[in-house]
Tab-separated table of C-alpha atoms in Angstrom:
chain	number	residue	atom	x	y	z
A	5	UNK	CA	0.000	0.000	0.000
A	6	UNK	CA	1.405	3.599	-0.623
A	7	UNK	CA	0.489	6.846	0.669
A	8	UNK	CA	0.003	8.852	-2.426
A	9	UNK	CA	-2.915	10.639	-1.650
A	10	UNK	CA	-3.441	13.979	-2.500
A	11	UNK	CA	-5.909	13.811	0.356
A	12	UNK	CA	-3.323	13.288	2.956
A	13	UNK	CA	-1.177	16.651	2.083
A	14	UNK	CA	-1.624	18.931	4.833
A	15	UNK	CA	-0.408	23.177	4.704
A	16	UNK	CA	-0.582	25.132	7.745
A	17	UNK	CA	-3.203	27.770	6.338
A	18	UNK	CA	-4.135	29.022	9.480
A	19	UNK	CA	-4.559	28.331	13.533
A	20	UNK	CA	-4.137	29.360	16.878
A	21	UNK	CA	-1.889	30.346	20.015
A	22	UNK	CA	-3.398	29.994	23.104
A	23	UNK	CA	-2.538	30.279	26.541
A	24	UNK	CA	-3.776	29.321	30.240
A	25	UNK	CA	-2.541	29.783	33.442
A	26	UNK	CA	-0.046	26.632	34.485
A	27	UNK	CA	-2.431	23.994	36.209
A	28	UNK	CA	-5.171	24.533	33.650
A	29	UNK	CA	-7.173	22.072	32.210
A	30	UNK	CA	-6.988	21.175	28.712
A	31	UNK	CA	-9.770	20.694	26.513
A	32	UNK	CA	-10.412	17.172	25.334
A	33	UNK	CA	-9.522	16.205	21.741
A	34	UNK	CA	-10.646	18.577	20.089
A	35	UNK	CA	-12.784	20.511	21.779
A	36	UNK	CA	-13.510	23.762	22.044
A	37	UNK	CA	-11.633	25.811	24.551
A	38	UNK	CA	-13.321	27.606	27.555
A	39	UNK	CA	-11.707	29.787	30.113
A	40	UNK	CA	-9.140	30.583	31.122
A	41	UNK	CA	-7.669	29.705	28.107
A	42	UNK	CA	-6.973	33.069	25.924
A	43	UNK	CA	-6.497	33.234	22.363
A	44	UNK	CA	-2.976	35.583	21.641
A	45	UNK	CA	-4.441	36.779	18.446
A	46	UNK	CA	-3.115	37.305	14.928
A	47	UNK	CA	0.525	35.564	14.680
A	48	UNK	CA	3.548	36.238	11.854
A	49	UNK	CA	3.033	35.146	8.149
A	50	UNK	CA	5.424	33.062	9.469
A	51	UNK	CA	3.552	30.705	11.407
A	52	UNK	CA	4.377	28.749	14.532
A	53	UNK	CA	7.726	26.899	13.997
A	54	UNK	CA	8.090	23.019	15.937
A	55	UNK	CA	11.907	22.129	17.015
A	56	UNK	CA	12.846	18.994	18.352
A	57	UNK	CA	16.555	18.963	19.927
A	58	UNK	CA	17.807	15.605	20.569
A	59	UNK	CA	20.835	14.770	22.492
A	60	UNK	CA	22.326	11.284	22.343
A	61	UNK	CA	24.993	8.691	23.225
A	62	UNK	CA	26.012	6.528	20.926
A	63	UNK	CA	27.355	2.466	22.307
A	64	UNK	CA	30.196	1.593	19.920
A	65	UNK	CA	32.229	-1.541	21.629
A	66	UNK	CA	35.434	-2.238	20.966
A	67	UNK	CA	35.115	-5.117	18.404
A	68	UNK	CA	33.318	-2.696	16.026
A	69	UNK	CA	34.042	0.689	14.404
A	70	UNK	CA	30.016	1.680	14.292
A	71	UNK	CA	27.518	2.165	17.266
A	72	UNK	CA	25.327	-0.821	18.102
A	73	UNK	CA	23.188	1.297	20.410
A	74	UNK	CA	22.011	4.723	20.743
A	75	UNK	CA	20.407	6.470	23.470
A	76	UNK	CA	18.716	9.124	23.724
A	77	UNK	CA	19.749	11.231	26.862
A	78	UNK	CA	17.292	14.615	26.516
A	79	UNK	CA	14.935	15.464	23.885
A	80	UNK	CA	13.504	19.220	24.205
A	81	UNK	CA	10.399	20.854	22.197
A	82	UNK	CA	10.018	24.070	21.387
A	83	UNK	CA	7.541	26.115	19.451
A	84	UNK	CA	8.458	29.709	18.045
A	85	UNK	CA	6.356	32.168	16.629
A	86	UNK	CA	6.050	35.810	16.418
A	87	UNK	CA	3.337	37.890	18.434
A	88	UNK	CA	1.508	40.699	16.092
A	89	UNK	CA	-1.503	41.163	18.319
A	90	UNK	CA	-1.093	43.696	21.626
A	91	UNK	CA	-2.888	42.379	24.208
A	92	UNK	CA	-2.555	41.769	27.893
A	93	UNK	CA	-1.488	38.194	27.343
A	94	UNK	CA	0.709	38.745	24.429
A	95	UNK	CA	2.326	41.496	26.956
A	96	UNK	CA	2.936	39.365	29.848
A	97	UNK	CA	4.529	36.582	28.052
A	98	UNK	CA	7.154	38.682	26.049
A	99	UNK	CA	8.215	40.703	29.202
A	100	UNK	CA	8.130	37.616	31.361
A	101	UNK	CA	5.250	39.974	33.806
A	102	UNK	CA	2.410	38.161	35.662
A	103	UNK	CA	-0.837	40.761	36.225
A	104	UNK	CA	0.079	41.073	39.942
A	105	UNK	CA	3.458	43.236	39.102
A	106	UNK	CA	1.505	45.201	36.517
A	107	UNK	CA	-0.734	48.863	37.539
A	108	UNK	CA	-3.405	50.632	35.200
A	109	UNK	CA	-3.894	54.629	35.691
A	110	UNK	CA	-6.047	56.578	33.280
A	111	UNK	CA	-5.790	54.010	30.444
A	112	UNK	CA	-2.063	53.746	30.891
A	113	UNK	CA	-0.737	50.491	31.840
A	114	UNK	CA	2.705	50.387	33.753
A	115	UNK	CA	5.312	47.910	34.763
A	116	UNK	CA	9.183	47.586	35.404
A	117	UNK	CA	11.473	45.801	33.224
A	118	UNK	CA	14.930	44.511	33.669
A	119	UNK	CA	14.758	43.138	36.955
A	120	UNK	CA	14.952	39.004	38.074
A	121	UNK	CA	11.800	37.659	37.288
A	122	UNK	CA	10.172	34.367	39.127
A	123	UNK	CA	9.778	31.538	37.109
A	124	UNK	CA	6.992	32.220	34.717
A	125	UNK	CA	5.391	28.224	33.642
A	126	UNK	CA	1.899	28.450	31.726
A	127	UNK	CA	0.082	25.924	29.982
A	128	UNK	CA	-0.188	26.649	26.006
A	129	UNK	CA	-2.693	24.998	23.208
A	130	UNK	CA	-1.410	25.048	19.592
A	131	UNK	CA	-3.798	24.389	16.693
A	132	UNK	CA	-2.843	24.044	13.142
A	133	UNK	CA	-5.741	23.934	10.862
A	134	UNK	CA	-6.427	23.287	7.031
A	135	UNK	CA	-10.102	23.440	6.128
A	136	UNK	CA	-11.875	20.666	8.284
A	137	UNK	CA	-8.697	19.368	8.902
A	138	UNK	CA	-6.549	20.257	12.336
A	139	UNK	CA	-4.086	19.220	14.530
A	140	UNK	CA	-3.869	20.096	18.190
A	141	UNK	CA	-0.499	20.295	20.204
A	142	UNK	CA	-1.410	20.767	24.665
A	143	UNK	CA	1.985	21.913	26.338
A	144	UNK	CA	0.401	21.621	29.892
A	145	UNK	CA	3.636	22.940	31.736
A	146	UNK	CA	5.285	25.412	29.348
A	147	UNK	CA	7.323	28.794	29.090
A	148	UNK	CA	9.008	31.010	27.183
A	149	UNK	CA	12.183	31.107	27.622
A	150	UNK	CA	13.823	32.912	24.806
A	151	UNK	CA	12.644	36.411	23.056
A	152	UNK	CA	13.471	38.095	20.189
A	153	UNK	CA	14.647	41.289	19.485
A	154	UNK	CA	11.954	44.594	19.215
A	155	UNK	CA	11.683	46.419	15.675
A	156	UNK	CA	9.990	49.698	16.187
A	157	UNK	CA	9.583	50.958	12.371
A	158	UNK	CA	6.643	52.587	10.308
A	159	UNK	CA	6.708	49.964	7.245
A	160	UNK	CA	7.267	46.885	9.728
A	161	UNK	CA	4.484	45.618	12.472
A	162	UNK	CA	6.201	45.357	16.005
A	163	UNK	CA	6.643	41.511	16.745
A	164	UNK	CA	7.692	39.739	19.842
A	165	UNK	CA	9.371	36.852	18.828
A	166	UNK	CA	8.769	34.165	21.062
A	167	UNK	CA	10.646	30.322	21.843
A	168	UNK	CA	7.682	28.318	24.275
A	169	UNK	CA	10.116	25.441	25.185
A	170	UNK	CA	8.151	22.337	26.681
A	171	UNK	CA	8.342	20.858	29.623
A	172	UNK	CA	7.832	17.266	31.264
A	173	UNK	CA	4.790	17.323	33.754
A	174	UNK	CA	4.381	14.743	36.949
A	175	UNK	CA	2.940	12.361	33.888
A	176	UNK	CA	6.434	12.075	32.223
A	177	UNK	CA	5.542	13.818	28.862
A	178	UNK	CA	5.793	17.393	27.824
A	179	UNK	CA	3.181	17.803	24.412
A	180	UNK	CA	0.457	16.091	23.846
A	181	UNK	CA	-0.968	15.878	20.686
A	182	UNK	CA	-4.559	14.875	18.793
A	183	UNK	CA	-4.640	15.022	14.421
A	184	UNK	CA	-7.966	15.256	12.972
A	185	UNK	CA	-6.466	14.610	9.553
A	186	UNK	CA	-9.129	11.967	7.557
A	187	UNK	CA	-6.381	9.231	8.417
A	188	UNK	CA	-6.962	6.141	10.916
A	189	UNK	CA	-5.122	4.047	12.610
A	190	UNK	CA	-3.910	0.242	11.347
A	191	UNK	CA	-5.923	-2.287	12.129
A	192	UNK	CA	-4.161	-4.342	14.875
């Protein structure tokens, strides 16, 4: 059997950043989400970009010249992507500021920058979707953890580049992930 199916190619047309406060509970599958999960808004052109760094030792034993074993010692996942929307939530993840450390007078919102932050671990939801296709990624114990530079021009929109790296919870995985994709599984 082969897999040439035009019906099986999947783009990335369009989808969805969305964030929760660490301990939140997921939707199931797929869902709809209800509070407190937040939508970030309108993302790059660019997307949302899935890394997979894998470190690993490889077993070569004397008798041989190749490895006969390979482990893998850490595996991280991150997910970049670049903020357009200004929001609140887009806000307090790029400056690493929790609503507690931030004051509103007249309309004008104000916070400090630059000094040591706590530990700042929130629960993301990723959806990719193509027509009535989608696929789901649930980071239940997540943060950013590195940010890009700020462009301040008139013909560019100010981004906030953004690396969510992945955690492992108390269940021993860090993403968890559901494709509604008009494939099945084998048969057993």
């Amino acid at each position: 059997m082969t897999n040439y199916d035009n019906a099986l190619v999947r783009l990335g047309v369009t989808g969805a950043l969305r964030v929760a406060p660490f301990g939140s509970t997921a939707p199931i599958g797929m869902a709809a989400y209800a509070a407190p999960w937040v939508d970030t808004g309108y993302i790059s052109d660019e997307g949302i970009t899935e890394n997979r760094e894998t470190d690993t030792t490889p077993f070569t034993p004397w008798q041989a010249n190749g490895p006969v074993r390979v482990a893998t010692t850490s595996e991280i996942i991150t997910f970049e992507t670049v903020l357009w929307s200004t929001s609140f939530d887009t806000i307090s993840l790029y400056f690493k500021t929790l609503r507690a450390a931030m004051t509103e007078t007249a309309g004008v919102v104000e916070f400090v920058d630059g000094d040591i932050k706590p530990q700042d671990r929130r629960a993301f939801g990723i959806d990719v979707i193509d027509g009535v296709y989608a696929r789901r990624a649930i980071v239940p114990n997540g943060e950013v953890t590195e940010r890009q530079g700020l462009t301040y021009k008139k013909d560019e929109l100010i981004g906030m580049g953004i690396t969510i790296t992945a955690y492992p919870g108390a269940e021993g995985w860090s993403v968890k992930r559901f494709f509604k994709e008009g494939w099945a599984l084998p048969t057993p």
